[in-house]
Each structure stands twice: as structure tokens, then as C-alpha cells.
Coordinates of C-alpha atoms and ligand atoms in Angstrom, one line a residue:
M1 CA -10.4 3.7 -30.7
A2 CA -13.7 4.4 -32.3
F3 CA -16.4 5.5 -29.9
H4 CA -18.6 2.5 -30.5
S5 CA -15.8 0.1 -29.9
V6 CA -15.0 1.7 -26.5
R7 CA -18.7 1.5 -25.6
E8 CA -18.7 -2.2 -26.6
K9 CA -15.5 -2.8 -24.6
H10 CA -17.1 -1.3 -21.5
A11 CA -20.3 -3.2 -22.0
K12 CA -18.3 -6.5 -22.3
A13 CA -16.4 -5.7 -19.1
L14 CA -19.6 -5.1 -17.1
Q15 CA -21.1 -8.2 -18.6
F16 CA -18.0 -10.2 -17.6
I17 CA -18.5 -9.1 -14.0
E18 CA -22.1 -10.3 -14.1
E19 CA -21.1 -13.7 -15.6
V20 CA -18.2 -14.5 -13.4
T21 CA -20.2 -13.6 -10.2
R22 CA -23.3 -15.5 -11.2
D23 CA -22.2 -18.9 -9.8
A24 CA -19.1 -18.1 -7.8
D25 CA -19.0 -21.5 -6.2
S26 CA -18.7 -23.4 -9.5
V27 CA -16.2 -20.9 -10.8
Q28 CA -14.1 -21.5 -7.7
R29 CA -14.4 -25.3 -8.1
K30 CA -13.1 -24.9 -11.7
V31 CA -10.3 -22.6 -10.7
L32 CA -9.1 -25.0 -8.0
A33 CA -9.2 -27.9 -10.4
E34 CA -7.3 -25.9 -13.0
I35 CA -4.6 -24.9 -10.5
L36 CA -4.2 -28.4 -9.1
T37 CA -4.1 -30.0 -12.6
Q38 CA -1.6 -27.4 -13.8
N39 CA 0.7 -27.8 -10.8
A40 CA 0.2 -31.5 -10.1
E41 CA 3.8 -32.4 -10.9
T42 CA 5.3 -29.7 -8.7
E43 CA 7.4 -30.5 -5.7
Y44 CA 5.2 -28.6 -3.3
L45 CA 2.0 -30.4 -4.2
K46 CA 3.7 -33.8 -4.4
R47 CA 4.8 -33.4 -0.8
F48 CA 1.2 -33.7 0.2
Q49 CA 0.4 -36.7 -1.9
L50 CA -2.7 -35.4 -3.7
D51 CA -2.2 -38.1 -6.2
G52 CA -3.9 -36.2 -8.9
A53 CA -7.0 -35.3 -6.9
T54 CA -8.4 -31.8 -7.8
D55 CA -11.4 -31.7 -5.5
R56 CA -11.8 -29.3 -2.6
D57 CA -12.2 -32.0 0.1
T58 CA -9.0 -33.8 -0.7
F59 CA -7.2 -30.5 -1.1
K60 CA -8.4 -29.2 2.2
S61 CA -7.6 -32.4 4.1
K62 CA -4.1 -32.8 2.7
V63 CA -2.6 -29.3 2.1
P64 CA -1.8 -27.1 5.1
V65 CA -2.6 -23.5 5.6
V66 CA 0.7 -21.6 5.5
T67 CA 2.3 -18.2 6.0
Y68 CA 5.1 -16.6 4.0
E69 CA 7.6 -17.8 6.7
D70 CA 6.6 -21.4 6.0
L71 CA 7.4 -20.9 2.3
R72 CA 10.5 -18.8 2.7
P73 CA 13.1 -21.6 2.3
D74 CA 11.4 -22.8 -1.0
I75 CA 11.1 -19.2 -2.3
Q76 CA 14.7 -18.7 -1.5
R77 CA 15.7 -21.7 -3.5
I78 CA 13.9 -20.3 -6.5
A79 CA 15.6 -16.9 -6.0
N80 CA 18.9 -18.7 -5.8
G81 CA 18.4 -20.2 -9.2
D82 CA 16.6 -23.6 -8.7
R83 CA 14.6 -23.9 -11.9
S84 CA 12.9 -27.2 -11.0
P85 CA 9.1 -27.0 -10.7
I86 CA 8.8 -26.1 -7.0
F87 CA 5.5 -24.3 -6.8
S88 CA 4.5 -24.0 -10.4
S89 CA 4.8 -26.1 -13.5
R90 CA 5.2 -22.8 -15.5
P91 CA 8.5 -21.0 -15.5
I92 CA 8.9 -18.3 -12.9
S93 CA 9.1 -15.1 -15.0
D94 CA 10.1 -12.8 -12.2
S95 CA 9.4 -12.3 -8.6
G96 CA 7.2 -9.6 -7.4
T97 CA 8.3 -7.9 -4.2
S98 CA 5.6 -6.9 -1.8
A99 CA 6.4 -3.3 -1.1
G100 CA 5.6 -3.5 2.6
E101 CA 7.7 -6.3 3.8
R102 CA 9.9 -6.9 0.8
K103 CA 8.8 -10.4 0.3
L104 CA 9.9 -12.2 -2.8
M105 CA 6.9 -13.7 -4.5
P106 CA 7.2 -16.0 -7.5
T107 CA 5.3 -14.8 -10.5
I108 CA 4.4 -16.6 -13.7
H109 CA 3.7 -15.0 -17.1
E110 CA -0.1 -15.6 -17.1
D111 CA -0.4 -13.6 -13.9
T112 CA 0.0 -10.5 -16.0
D113 CA -3.1 -11.3 -17.9
R114 CA -5.2 -11.9 -14.8
R115 CA -4.0 -8.6 -13.3
N116 CA -4.7 -6.7 -16.5
L117 CA -8.2 -8.2 -16.6
L118 CA -9.0 -6.7 -13.3
R119 CA -7.4 -3.3 -14.3
S120 CA -9.5 -3.3 -17.4
L121 CA -12.7 -3.3 -15.4
V122 CA -12.0 -0.1 -13.5
M123 CA -12.9 2.5 -16.1
P124 CA -16.0 0.8 -17.4
L125 CA -17.2 0.8 -13.7
M126 CA -16.3 4.4 -13.2
N127 CA -17.9 5.4 -16.5
Q128 CA -21.3 4.2 -15.1
Y129 CA -21.2 6.8 -12.4
M130 CA -19.1 9.7 -13.8
P131 CA -19.7 10.8 -17.4
D132 CA -17.3 12.3 -19.8
L133 CA -14.1 10.9 -18.4
D134 CA -13.0 10.4 -22.0
K135 CA -13.0 14.2 -22.5
G136 CA -9.7 14.9 -20.8
K137 CA -6.7 13.4 -19.0
A138 CA -5.7 11.7 -15.8
L139 CA -2.9 13.2 -13.7
Y140 CA -1.6 10.1 -12.0
F141 CA 1.7 10.0 -10.1
L142 CA 3.1 6.7 -11.1
F143 CA 6.6 5.5 -10.2
I144 CA 8.8 2.6 -10.8
K145 CA 11.6 1.1 -8.7
A146 CA 14.9 0.0 -10.2
E147 CA 14.8 -3.7 -10.8
T148 CA 17.1 -5.9 -8.9
K149 CA 18.2 -9.5 -9.6
T150 CA 18.0 -12.4 -7.3
P151 CA 21.2 -14.4 -6.7
G152 CA 19.9 -16.9 -9.3
G153 CA 19.3 -14.2 -11.9
L154 CA 15.5 -13.7 -11.7
V155 CA 14.3 -10.1 -12.0
A156 CA 12.8 -8.9 -8.7
R157 CA 10.6 -5.8 -8.8
P158 CA 7.4 -4.6 -7.2
V159 CA 4.2 -5.7 -9.0
S160 CA 3.4 -2.1 -10.0
T161 CA 6.9 -1.7 -11.6
S162 CA 6.2 -4.9 -13.6
Y163 CA 3.1 -3.3 -14.9
Y164 CA 4.4 0.2 -15.7
T165 CA 7.3 -1.3 -17.5
S166 CA 5.2 -3.8 -19.5
E167 CA 4.3 -3.8 -23.1
Q168 CA 0.6 -3.8 -22.1
F169 CA 1.0 -0.5 -20.3
L170 CA 3.5 1.2 -22.5
N171 CA 2.0 0.2 -25.9
K172 CA -1.6 0.1 -25.0
P173 CA -3.9 0.9 -28.0
F174 CA -5.3 4.4 -27.6
D175 CA -8.2 4.5 -25.2
P176 CA -9.7 7.9 -24.5
Y177 CA -10.5 6.8 -20.9
S178 CA -6.8 6.2 -20.1
V179 CA -4.9 9.2 -21.3
Y180 CA -2.4 10.3 -18.8
T181 CA -0.7 13.7 -18.5
S182 CA 2.6 11.9 -17.4
P183 CA 4.8 10.9 -20.4
K184 CA 6.1 7.4 -20.3
Q185 CA 9.7 8.7 -20.1
A186 CA 8.8 10.4 -16.8
I187 CA 7.1 7.3 -15.3
L188 CA 10.0 5.1 -16.4
C189 CA 12.7 7.2 -14.7
T190 CA 13.9 5.4 -11.6
D191 CA 15.2 8.7 -10.1
S192 CA 12.2 9.6 -7.9
F193 CA 13.0 13.4 -7.9
Q194 CA 13.3 13.6 -11.7
S195 CA 10.2 11.4 -12.2
M196 CA 8.0 13.4 -9.8
Y197 CA 9.3 16.8 -11.0
S198 CA 8.5 16.1 -14.7
Q199 CA 5.2 14.4 -13.9
M200 CA 4.2 17.5 -11.8
L201 CA 5.4 19.9 -14.5
C202 CA 3.2 18.1 -17.1
G203 CA 0.3 18.1 -14.8
L204 CA 0.6 21.8 -14.3
I205 CA 1.0 22.6 -18.0
M206 CA -2.1 20.5 -18.8
R207 CA -4.1 21.7 -15.8
H208 CA -7.3 22.4 -17.6
Q209 CA -7.4 19.0 -19.3
V210 CA -7.1 17.1 -16.0
L211 CA -10.3 15.3 -15.0
R212 CA -9.0 13.1 -12.3
V213 CA -6.0 13.2 -10.0
G214 CA -4.5 10.1 -8.3
A215 CA -1.8 7.7 -7.3
I216 CA -2.1 4.1 -6.2
F217 CA -2.4 4.8 -2.5
A218 CA -3.4 8.0 -0.8
S219 CA 0.1 8.5 0.7
G220 CA 1.5 8.7 -2.9
L221 CA -0.8 11.6 -3.8
L222 CA -0.1 13.5 -0.6
R223 CA 3.6 13.1 -1.3
A224 CA 3.0 14.7 -4.7
I225 CA 1.2 17.7 -3.2
R226 CA 3.9 18.2 -0.7
F227 CA 6.4 18.1 -3.5
L228 CA 4.5 20.8 -5.3
Q229 CA 4.5 23.0 -2.2
H230 CA 8.3 22.6 -1.9
N231 CA 9.2 23.0 -5.5
Y232 CA 6.6 25.4 -7.0
Q233 CA 9.1 28.2 -7.4
Q234 CA 11.3 26.2 -9.7
L235 CA 8.4 24.6 -11.5
A236 CA 6.9 28.1 -12.1
H237 CA 10.3 29.3 -13.3
D238 CA 10.5 26.5 -15.8
I239 CA 6.9 27.3 -17.0
S240 CA 7.6 31.0 -17.2
T241 CA 10.8 30.7 -19.2
G242 CA 10.1 27.5 -21.1
T243 CA 13.4 26.0 -19.9
L244 CA 13.8 22.8 -17.9
N245 CA 15.3 22.7 -14.3
P246 CA 19.0 21.7 -14.8
K247 CA 18.5 19.0 -12.1
I248 CA 16.5 17.0 -14.7
T249 CA 19.3 15.2 -16.5
D250 CA 17.6 12.1 -17.8
P251 CA 18.0 12.5 -21.6
S252 CA 14.7 10.9 -22.5
I253 CA 12.8 13.2 -20.1
K254 CA 14.7 16.2 -21.4
Q255 CA 13.8 15.3 -25.0
C256 CA 10.1 14.8 -24.3
M257 CA 9.8 17.9 -22.1
A258 CA 11.4 20.0 -24.9
E259 CA 8.2 19.4 -26.8
I260 CA 5.8 20.0 -24.0
L261 CA 7.3 22.9 -22.2
K262 CA 6.7 26.3 -23.8
P263 CA 7.1 29.7 -22.0
D264 CA 3.8 30.6 -20.3
P265 CA 4.3 33.5 -17.8
E266 CA 0.6 33.7 -17.1
L267 CA 0.4 30.1 -16.0
A268 CA 3.7 30.5 -14.0
D269 CA 2.2 33.5 -12.1
F270 CA -1.0 31.6 -11.4
I271 CA 1.0 28.6 -9.9
T272 CA 3.1 30.9 -7.8
Q273 CA 0.1 32.7 -6.5
Q274 CA -1.7 29.5 -5.6
C275 CA 1.2 27.7 -4.0
S276 CA 2.6 30.6 -2.1
E277 CA -0.6 31.0 -0.1
Q278 CA -0.1 29.6 3.4
N279 CA -3.5 28.1 3.2
S280 CA -3.5 24.8 1.2
E281 CA -7.3 24.3 1.5
R282 CA -8.6 23.0 -1.9
I283 CA -5.2 23.2 -3.5
I284 CA -6.1 20.3 -5.8
T285 CA -9.2 21.9 -7.2
R286 CA -7.7 25.4 -7.4
I287 CA -4.9 24.1 -9.6
W288 CA -6.8 21.4 -11.4
P289 CA -10.3 23.0 -11.6
N290 CA -11.9 20.3 -13.7
T291 CA -11.0 17.4 -11.4
K292 CA -14.1 15.2 -10.9
Y293 CA -12.6 12.8 -8.4
I294 CA -9.5 11.7 -6.6
D295 CA -8.3 8.2 -7.6
V296 CA -6.4 6.8 -4.6
I297 CA -7.0 3.8 -2.3
V298 CA -8.1 5.2 1.1
T299 CA -9.1 2.0 2.8
G300 CA -7.1 0.1 5.3
S301 CA -4.0 1.8 6.6
M302 CA -4.7 4.6 4.2
A303 CA -7.8 5.8 5.9
Q304 CA -5.8 8.1 8.1
Y305 CA -5.2 10.4 5.2
I306 CA -8.9 11.0 4.3
P307 CA -9.2 14.3 6.3
T308 CA -6.1 15.7 4.6
L309 CA -7.3 14.6 1.1
D310 CA -10.7 16.1 1.8
Y311 CA -9.1 19.4 2.8
Y312 CA -6.9 19.5 -0.3
S313 CA -9.7 18.5 -2.6
G314 CA -12.6 20.4 -1.1
G315 CA -14.4 17.1 -0.5
L316 CA -14.2 15.6 -4.0
P317 CA -15.2 11.9 -4.2
L318 CA -12.3 9.7 -3.0
V319 CA -12.3 6.6 -5.2
S320 CA -10.7 3.3 -4.1
T321 CA -11.0 1.3 -7.3
M322 CA -9.6 -2.2 -6.4
Y323 CA -8.1 -4.5 -3.9
A324 CA -5.0 -6.4 -4.9
S325 CA -1.7 -7.7 -3.7
S326 CA 1.6 -9.0 -5.0
E327 CA 0.4 -12.6 -4.4
C328 CA -2.9 -12.2 -6.2
F329 CA -5.2 -9.6 -7.5
F330 CA -8.6 -9.9 -5.8
G331 CA -11.3 -7.6 -7.2
P332 CA -12.9 -4.3 -7.9
N333 CA -15.0 -1.8 -6.0
L334 CA -18.3 -2.1 -7.9
K335 CA -19.6 1.2 -6.5
P336 CA -16.6 3.4 -6.8
I337 CA -18.4 6.6 -5.9
C338 CA -19.3 5.8 -2.3
S339 CA -18.0 7.2 0.9
P340 CA -14.7 5.7 2.0
S341 CA -16.2 4.0 5.0
D342 CA -18.6 2.1 2.7
V343 CA -16.1 0.8 0.3
S344 CA -16.5 -2.9 -0.5
Y345 CA -14.4 -5.0 -2.9
T346 CA -16.0 -7.9 -4.7
I347 CA -13.5 -10.7 -4.9
L348 CA -13.8 -12.1 -8.4
P349 CA -13.9 -15.9 -8.3
N350 CA -11.7 -16.4 -11.4
M351 CA -8.7 -14.6 -9.9
G352 CA -7.6 -17.5 -7.6
Y353 CA -9.0 -20.0 -5.2
F354 CA -10.1 -18.2 -2.0
E355 CA -10.8 -19.5 1.5
F356 CA -11.6 -17.6 4.7
L357 CA -10.4 -18.2 8.2
P358 CA -13.3 -17.1 10.5
L359 CA -12.3 -14.6 13.2
D360 CA -14.1 -13.1 16.2
D361 CA -14.3 -9.3 16.9
V362 CA -10.8 -9.3 18.5
D363 CA -9.1 -11.2 15.7
N364 CA -9.1 -14.5 17.4
T365 CA -9.6 -17.5 15.1
V366 CA -12.9 -19.0 16.0
S367 CA -12.5 -22.1 13.9
T368 CA -9.8 -23.7 11.9
D369 CA -12.3 -24.8 9.4
L370 CA -11.9 -22.5 6.4
V371 CA -15.0 -21.2 4.7
D372 CA -15.3 -21.1 0.9
L373 CA -15.8 -17.9 -1.0
A374 CA -19.5 -18.5 -1.7
H375 CA -20.2 -19.5 1.9
V376 CA -19.0 -16.6 3.9
E377 CA -21.6 -14.8 6.1
V378 CA -22.5 -11.1 5.9
G379 CA -21.3 -9.2 8.9
K380 CA -18.5 -11.7 9.8
C381 CA -14.8 -11.1 9.7
Y382 CA -12.3 -13.4 8.1
E383 CA -8.6 -13.7 7.3
L384 CA -8.1 -14.1 3.6
V385 CA -6.3 -17.4 2.4
V386 CA -5.4 -17.8 -1.3
T387 CA -4.3 -20.5 -3.7
T388 CA -2.9 -19.1 -6.8
Y389 CA -2.0 -20.2 -10.3
A390 CA 1.7 -19.3 -9.5
G391 CA 1.6 -22.1 -6.9
L392 CA 0.9 -20.5 -3.5
C393 CA -1.4 -23.0 -1.7
R394 CA -3.6 -22.0 1.1
Y395 CA -1.5 -19.0 1.8
R396 CA -2.4 -16.4 4.5
V397 CA -2.3 -13.0 2.8
G398 CA -2.4 -11.3 6.2
D399 CA -5.5 -9.2 5.5
I400 CA -8.7 -9.1 7.6
L401 CA -11.9 -8.5 5.8
R402 CA -15.5 -8.1 6.7
V403 CA -18.3 -9.4 4.5
T404 CA -20.7 -6.5 3.6
G405 CA -23.0 -8.2 1.1
F406 CA -23.1 -10.1 -2.1
H407 CA -23.0 -9.2 -5.8
N408 CA -24.9 -12.1 -7.4
S409 CA -23.3 -15.0 -5.6
A410 CA -19.9 -13.4 -5.0
P411 CA -19.3 -11.8 -1.6
Q412 CA -18.2 -8.3 -1.1
F413 CA -15.7 -7.3 1.6
G414 CA -14.8 -4.2 3.5
F415 CA -11.1 -4.0 4.2
V416 CA -10.7 -4.2 8.0
K417 CA -7.0 -4.1 8.5
R418 CA -3.7 -5.8 7.9
K419 CA -3.0 -8.4 10.6
N420 CA -0.5 -7.3 13.1
V421 CA 0.3 -4.0 11.6
V422 CA 1.1 -1.5 14.3
L423 CA 2.5 1.5 12.4
S424 CA 2.1 2.5 8.8
I425 CA 2.6 5.9 7.1
D426 CA 3.1 4.8 3.5
M427 CA 3.7 1.4 2.0
E428 CA 5.8 0.2 5.0
K429 CA 4.2 -2.0 7.6
T430 CA 5.8 -2.1 11.0
D431 CA 4.3 -4.7 13.2
E432 CA 4.6 -5.3 16.9
E433 CA 7.6 -7.5 16.4
D434 CA 9.5 -4.9 14.4
L435 CA 8.7 -2.3 16.9
Q436 CA 9.8 -4.5 19.8
K437 CA 13.1 -5.2 18.0
A438 CA 13.7 -1.5 17.5
I439 CA 13.1 -0.8 21.1
E440 CA 15.6 -3.5 22.1
N441 CA 18.2 -2.1 19.8
A442 CA 17.8 1.4 21.3
S443 CA 17.8 0.0 24.8
I444 CA 21.4 -1.0 24.4
I445 CA 22.3 2.7 24.6
L446 CA 20.3 3.0 27.8
K447 CA 22.5 0.4 29.5
E448 CA 25.3 2.9 30.0
F449 CA 22.9 4.8 32.3
N450 CA 21.7 1.7 34.0
A451 CA 18.3 2.5 32.6
S452 CA 15.7 0.6 30.6
V453 CA 12.4 1.1 28.8
V454 CA 9.5 0.1 31.1
D455 CA 6.8 0.4 28.6
Y456 CA 6.0 2.0 25.3
T457 CA 3.4 2.7 22.8
S458 CA 3.4 4.5 19.5
F459 CA 1.5 6.2 16.7
A460 CA 2.1 7.3 13.2
D461 CA 1.8 11.1 13.3
V462 CA 0.5 12.2 9.9
S463 CA -1.0 15.5 11.2
S464 CA 1.9 17.3 9.6
L465 CA 3.8 16.3 6.5
P466 CA 6.0 14.4 6.2
G467 CA 4.5 12.0 8.7
H468 CA 6.8 10.4 11.3
Y469 CA 6.7 7.8 14.0
V470 CA 6.2 8.9 17.6
I471 CA 7.1 6.5 20.4
Y472 CA 6.1 7.1 24.0
W473 CA 8.7 5.7 26.4
E474 CA 8.5 5.3 30.1
L475 CA 12.0 4.8 31.5
L476 CA 13.3 3.2 34.6
V477 CA 16.6 4.4 35.9
K478 CA 17.9 1.7 38.1
E479 CA 20.2 2.3 41.1
P480 CA 23.0 2.7 41.3
S481 CA 23.0 5.3 38.5
N482 CA 25.0 8.5 38.4
R483 CA 22.7 10.3 36.0
R484 CA 19.6 10.0 33.9
P485 CA 20.0 9.3 30.2
T486 CA 21.1 12.6 28.5
S487 CA 19.2 14.2 25.8
E488 CA 22.0 13.4 23.4
A489 CA 21.8 9.7 24.3
L490 CA 18.0 9.7 23.8
N491 CA 18.4 11.3 20.4
R492 CA 20.8 8.4 19.6
C493 CA 18.1 6.0 20.8
C494 CA 15.7 7.4 18.1
L495 CA 18.3 6.7 15.5
A496 CA 19.0 3.2 16.9
M497 CA 15.3 2.5 16.5
E498 CA 15.3 3.7 12.9
E499 CA 18.3 1.6 12.1
S500 CA 16.5 -1.6 13.1
L501 CA 13.3 -0.8 11.2
N502 CA 12.7 -2.6 7.9
A503 CA 14.2 -1.6 4.6
T504 CA 11.0 0.0 3.3
Y505 CA 10.9 2.4 6.2
R506 CA 14.6 3.3 5.8
Q507 CA 14.2 3.8 2.1
A508 CA 11.3 6.1 2.6
R509 CA 13.3 8.0 5.2
V510 CA 16.6 8.2 3.3
A511 CA 16.0 8.0 -0.4
D512 CA 12.4 9.2 -0.8
K513 CA 12.5 11.6 2.2
S514 CA 8.8 10.9 2.7
F515 CA 9.1 10.3 6.5
G516 CA 10.4 12.7 9.1
A517 CA 12.8 11.8 11.9
L518 CA 11.5 9.3 14.5
E519 CA 10.5 11.0 17.7
I520 CA 10.7 9.6 21.3
R521 CA 8.5 11.3 23.9
V522 CA 9.6 10.3 27.4
V523 CA 6.7 10.2 29.8
K524 CA 6.7 10.5 33.6
N525 CA 7.0 7.4 35.7
G526 CA 3.7 5.8 36.4
T527 CA 2.1 6.9 33.1
F528 CA 1.5 3.4 31.8
E529 CA 0.0 2.4 35.1
E530 CA -2.5 5.3 34.6
L531 CA -3.1 4.1 31.1
M532 CA -4.0 0.7 32.4
D533 CA -6.3 2.3 35.1
F534 CA -8.0 4.2 32.4
A535 CA -8.5 1.1 30.3
I536 CA -9.9 -0.8 33.3
S537 CA -12.2 2.0 34.1
R538 CA -13.6 1.5 30.6
G539 CA -14.1 -2.2 31.0
A540 CA -10.8 -3.9 30.3
S541 CA -10.0 -7.0 32.3
I542 CA -7.0 -6.7 34.6
N543 CA -5.9 -10.3 33.8
Q544 CA -6.1 -9.8 30.1
Y545 CA -5.1 -6.2 29.7
K546 CA -2.3 -5.6 27.3
V547 CA -0.7 -2.3 26.5
S548 CA -1.7 -1.4 23.0
R549 CA 1.6 -0.9 21.1
C550 CA -0.2 1.6 18.9
V551 CA -2.6 4.2 20.2
S552 CA -5.2 6.0 18.2
S553 CA -7.9 7.1 20.7
D554 CA -8.0 10.8 21.6
P555 CA -8.3 10.5 25.4
I556 CA -5.4 8.1 25.6
M557 CA -3.2 10.3 23.4
K558 CA -4.2 13.4 25.5
L559 CA -3.3 11.5 28.7
L560 CA 0.1 10.5 27.3
D561 CA 0.9 13.9 26.0
S562 CA 0.0 15.5 29.4
K563 CA 2.8 13.3 30.9
V564 CA 5.6 14.1 28.5
I565 CA 8.8 15.3 30.2
S566 CA 11.1 15.4 27.2
V567 CA 11.1 15.1 23.4
H568 CA 13.8 13.7 21.2
F569 CA 14.4 13.2 17.5
S570 CA 16.9 11.2 15.4
P571 CA 19.8 13.5 14.7
T572 CA 20.4 12.1 11.3
T573 CA 19.0 9.5 8.9
P574 CA 19.5 5.7 9.3
H575 CA 21.5 3.6 6.8
W576 CA 19.9 2.5 3.6
T577 CA 21.4 1.3 0.4
A578 CA 19.6 0.1 -2.7
E579 CA 19.8 -3.6 -2.8
Ligands
AMP601 P1 1.7 -5.5 -1.7 O1 1.7 -7.0 -1.9 O2 2.9 -4.9 -1.1 O3 1.3 -4.8 -3.0 O4 0.6 -5.1 -0.7 C1 -0.7 -5.7 -0.7 C2 -1.4 -5.3 0.5 O5 -1.8 -4.0 0.4 C3 -2.7 -6.1 0.6 O6 -2.5 -7.4 1.1 C4 -3.4 -5.1 1.6 O7 -3.0 -5.3 2.9 C5 -3.0 -3.8 1.1 N1 -4.0 -3.3 0.1 C6 -4.1 -3.5 -1.2 N2 -5.2 -3.0 -1.8 C7 -5.8 -2.4 -0.8 C8 -7.1 -1.7 -0.7 N3 -7.8 -1.5 -1.8 N4 -7.5 -1.3 0.5 C9 -6.7 -1.6 1.6 N5 -5.6 -2.2 1.6 C10 -5.1 -2.6 0.4

């Protein structure tokens, strides 16, 4: 692509952001009318007798706010093969799966264009703050998951897989701002070891050309660094000899690596020396010395990884470029080079129709009157509700956002948290309900000792890699009982908890090996009482006090750890099979 045309493309992208945010309210009105007109004949909208109305007032008065659970039966019909227009008048091209909870989400062909539009804004925005990104390559660890079919024959795959396997990604015209070190063959390999190995190998070989290092989420990049630490000897061997690890059996990877891999003993020695050091401080910048920034999302549940990324990168800028979900893509971060705590995303009013459920400081809904995009107030928190072209109407995404300001008339949001999430290490989301179910499953084992779990809390321990779940248990051994639960039984309890956690958790644990064994720390009797005393001494109401199922505060964790009487781990991995 000629230099001037790239410049023009970037200028157009920035101009587009200005235009679409200038009168957010009228763009929103248009989007809603478009969606309602397009989907007027769908079964879902007909249920609410809109009778062709496309205005906001009618829509809001007739169509209810819903959650995924409300839509599940209809989505299941689509998955089972019902091709009648249920949500959308357009054919459902595939169904995205939301990585966290494995939700099926109907997708229409035009969604791809809207998502790509948002993606196309990222580099023009970066280029404003970081020069010369066209003078080298990006080392991005990108992975796909094997596609599955729904019972009715639709393709089901994560939204990122849809993109990395799409024409738009694979056959993009050359753009000097989007040159990756990873060959397509490596990205397209569904075997995660072979894919990671070959992407890392290319990243090492091209180390001097690498200007940015990233993955979609922070956890993905940390996984890659851990992979390097575990596999550097073999990687160095391959580089030294110019031969490929025999574990790489994918023919297309073998073929493309044959062209890239040449014997380079000097580079191999360098890698060995850098990775064999105990100290991994600045490992990213030592190996990729020209890295200008780290491109990973570090907002929301990913914020826990910031200290580790800072340590590995020597404090390079951590850039969270955009906010998106399987249901709908929302918008970019217009000031990508800001500190992670200041990241705001500008929801682009053309991506869907957005409404906001007002919340108070402790996540209680303060009003059931939803606020429009252009009318949210700075400083306030809201739960995001979307209406999409694919036919989701007034759908609660489950994210809580805080308004930080406006760009023209479009509001900007800080990501506060995912509603109800208790534990999250990577893409999995384990909420209170999941945790409770897991505890109940494990408690069955305790019955043989006439014991039960009195109380529990948890945290995702990411201080060492791989991260793992830690659950604090207080046990009650009821009389008559011959003995306390044995250590062996408590180990089994760890596994029983893991068995009942969701498929994303078990896949990460079994197939990806990115989580360590779940740990139960049994604490002395009376510990949770002390915890409550502690909370009350700090102002909590006795009536309203609830044990937090997930702890993060230092003094509370210290208190808990000082009461631990035994520690247990899953003896093996839970069951997981690719669906
Ligand atoms: P999924 O549908 O599985 O792709 O997950 C989408 C969810 O990931 C969103 O609803 C958010 O909870 C989270 N997410 C996506 N982008 C961001 C971001 N930039 N910052 C924080 N959380 C994000």
C-alpha cells in the first residue's frame, strides 16, 4: 500500500470517529429505527406488537429488558436448526460463542463488517501517539479454536476464531501497520502447542523487527511468556540447528517454517542465556529490544496482571485498544497510551443501540428507567444493555461501566467489572452461583465424615504462574463422628469442585494447562466469625453483612492465612472433552 494511501486511510478513520460521535443521539435514533425496520417481521419483535413502530418510546414501553437466560430457549431453537426468522430477518451465518460462559450467540453476516470497522480504527489511533509502527512487525499470539457444529448444523465458534479464519484477516491487502511475525499457518493450527511453539519461534527469529508484543487479553501474553520459559531449550535447539522440533507435525506449519528457520547459533545462545536466568525481570524487552508497547487488554478482570506485565516489560505502556463482546462490538480507547487505571472506551453510536441501567455504588439498580447513550451522567455507574442488528433486544451484557467523560457527544466509559463474577484467571468467569455449586458437589464427600462446609471464600491466585483457584474452607465436624476428614478426602474435594466448574475452566486446566490445581485451605473454626468482626469493626452492618465469596483485601487475606490448618490440592485434572 502506497504511503499516501495509508495516510489517507488513517485520516479517514479518525474523521469517521469525529463524525459518528458528533451527534450520538441522532445516530442512535437512526440505528434503532434501522434495526426495528430490518427485523420487523421477526417472531421476537412480533411478540411485543410493535406494529411497525421504530421510535424509542414505543420500543421501550413494549419490549422487555432481558438476560441470556430469557433468550436461551429461542437461541436453542436456532441452534437446533429452526431457520425461521426468530431474532433476525437475515440468515444466521454462524453463532459466536462467548468464551467465558460458552453462550451461543446468533450472528449475521453484516456483523463482520461492523466488527472490522472498529478493528480498523485501532492503528490510526495508535499512530497518533506512537510513530514508526509501520517500520517493523507485531508479535501477537493469536489462537483459534476448532469449530463445532450446533445440532442444526450451524457453525459455532468464538468471535475471535471467526475473525482469524476470515477472508478479511487472511487476505487483507498489505498494510505496513499490520504486519505480524506469526505466519497464518501457525495461527490457523488448532493444536495450541504447535500454534504457540511456531508463533514463538518466529517471534524469536524476527526479534529485532518486533515493535509491539501482544495478545487479546493480558492472560494470553503471560501464557506465552510462561511457554517461552518452559520451552526455551528446545526453541534454542531449533534455532541453533535450523531444524524443527519433531513435535510440530502440522504439514503447513512445517512447510512455512522450512523457509523461515535457518541455523543461527548466535541467536540460540542469546535465547538460552536470557531465558536460563532465574530472574525474569524485563524478559520481554531483553528478547524484543525494540518493543514500544504491550498490546493487551488490562482492564476489568485482567487488571490483576498489570504488576506482572510491568515486571516483564520494564514498565512499557500497556495498551487496551478496544472494548468488545460476542454480542456486539462497542468502541475504541481513543487515548491508547494512558495508564491502565485511566482507560476509557468510547462506545460508538453506530455499533448498536445502547441503553444503560443506572446503578448505585454497590451495584443495586437505582431505577428501572434505562438511560440513553447520549444522556448518561459523568461519574455514574451503569449496566450496559444492547439492541443489536442480529436481533438481540434490550439485552443485558452483564458489564458494569462508569462514565468518565464525553468525546463530542458520545460518552466514554471505564470498565468497572463484570456483574457477578467472583473468580477469573483467564477467559473463564466463575460467579457466586458456580462456586456455590462446586462447594455443594465437594460437600458430598464430606458427608462420610459427618462434616460440612460452614463458610467459604476464595481468590484467584496469580502471584505464581500458572494461576490457580484458592478456596478457604471452614469445616464443621458434627457429632457423632469417628474422625475428621482425611487429607486424601480433602484432596478429592478439590477435584470434585473442579469437576463442577464450567467447561472453560476445565478446558484451560486440562487442554491448555494454563491453570494449576485448585487448592483448598482449611481454616480453624471461628475464622469466619472473626472475619465478620473485622468487617464490622470497619463499618459493615451486622444485619446486612455478607461473606464476600471472593477476597482481595490484604488484611483479610492475612487474617485468613494466619488461620490455615491444612492445605490440599486436586490430585489430578478434572474431566474435559472437546464438544
Ligand atoms: P466474550 O463475549 O466472551 O468475548 O466476552 C466479552 C466480555 O469480555 C465483555 O462483556 C467484557 O466483560 C469483557 N471485555 C471485553 N473487552 C474488554 C475490555 N476492553 N476491558 C474489560 N473487559 C472486557
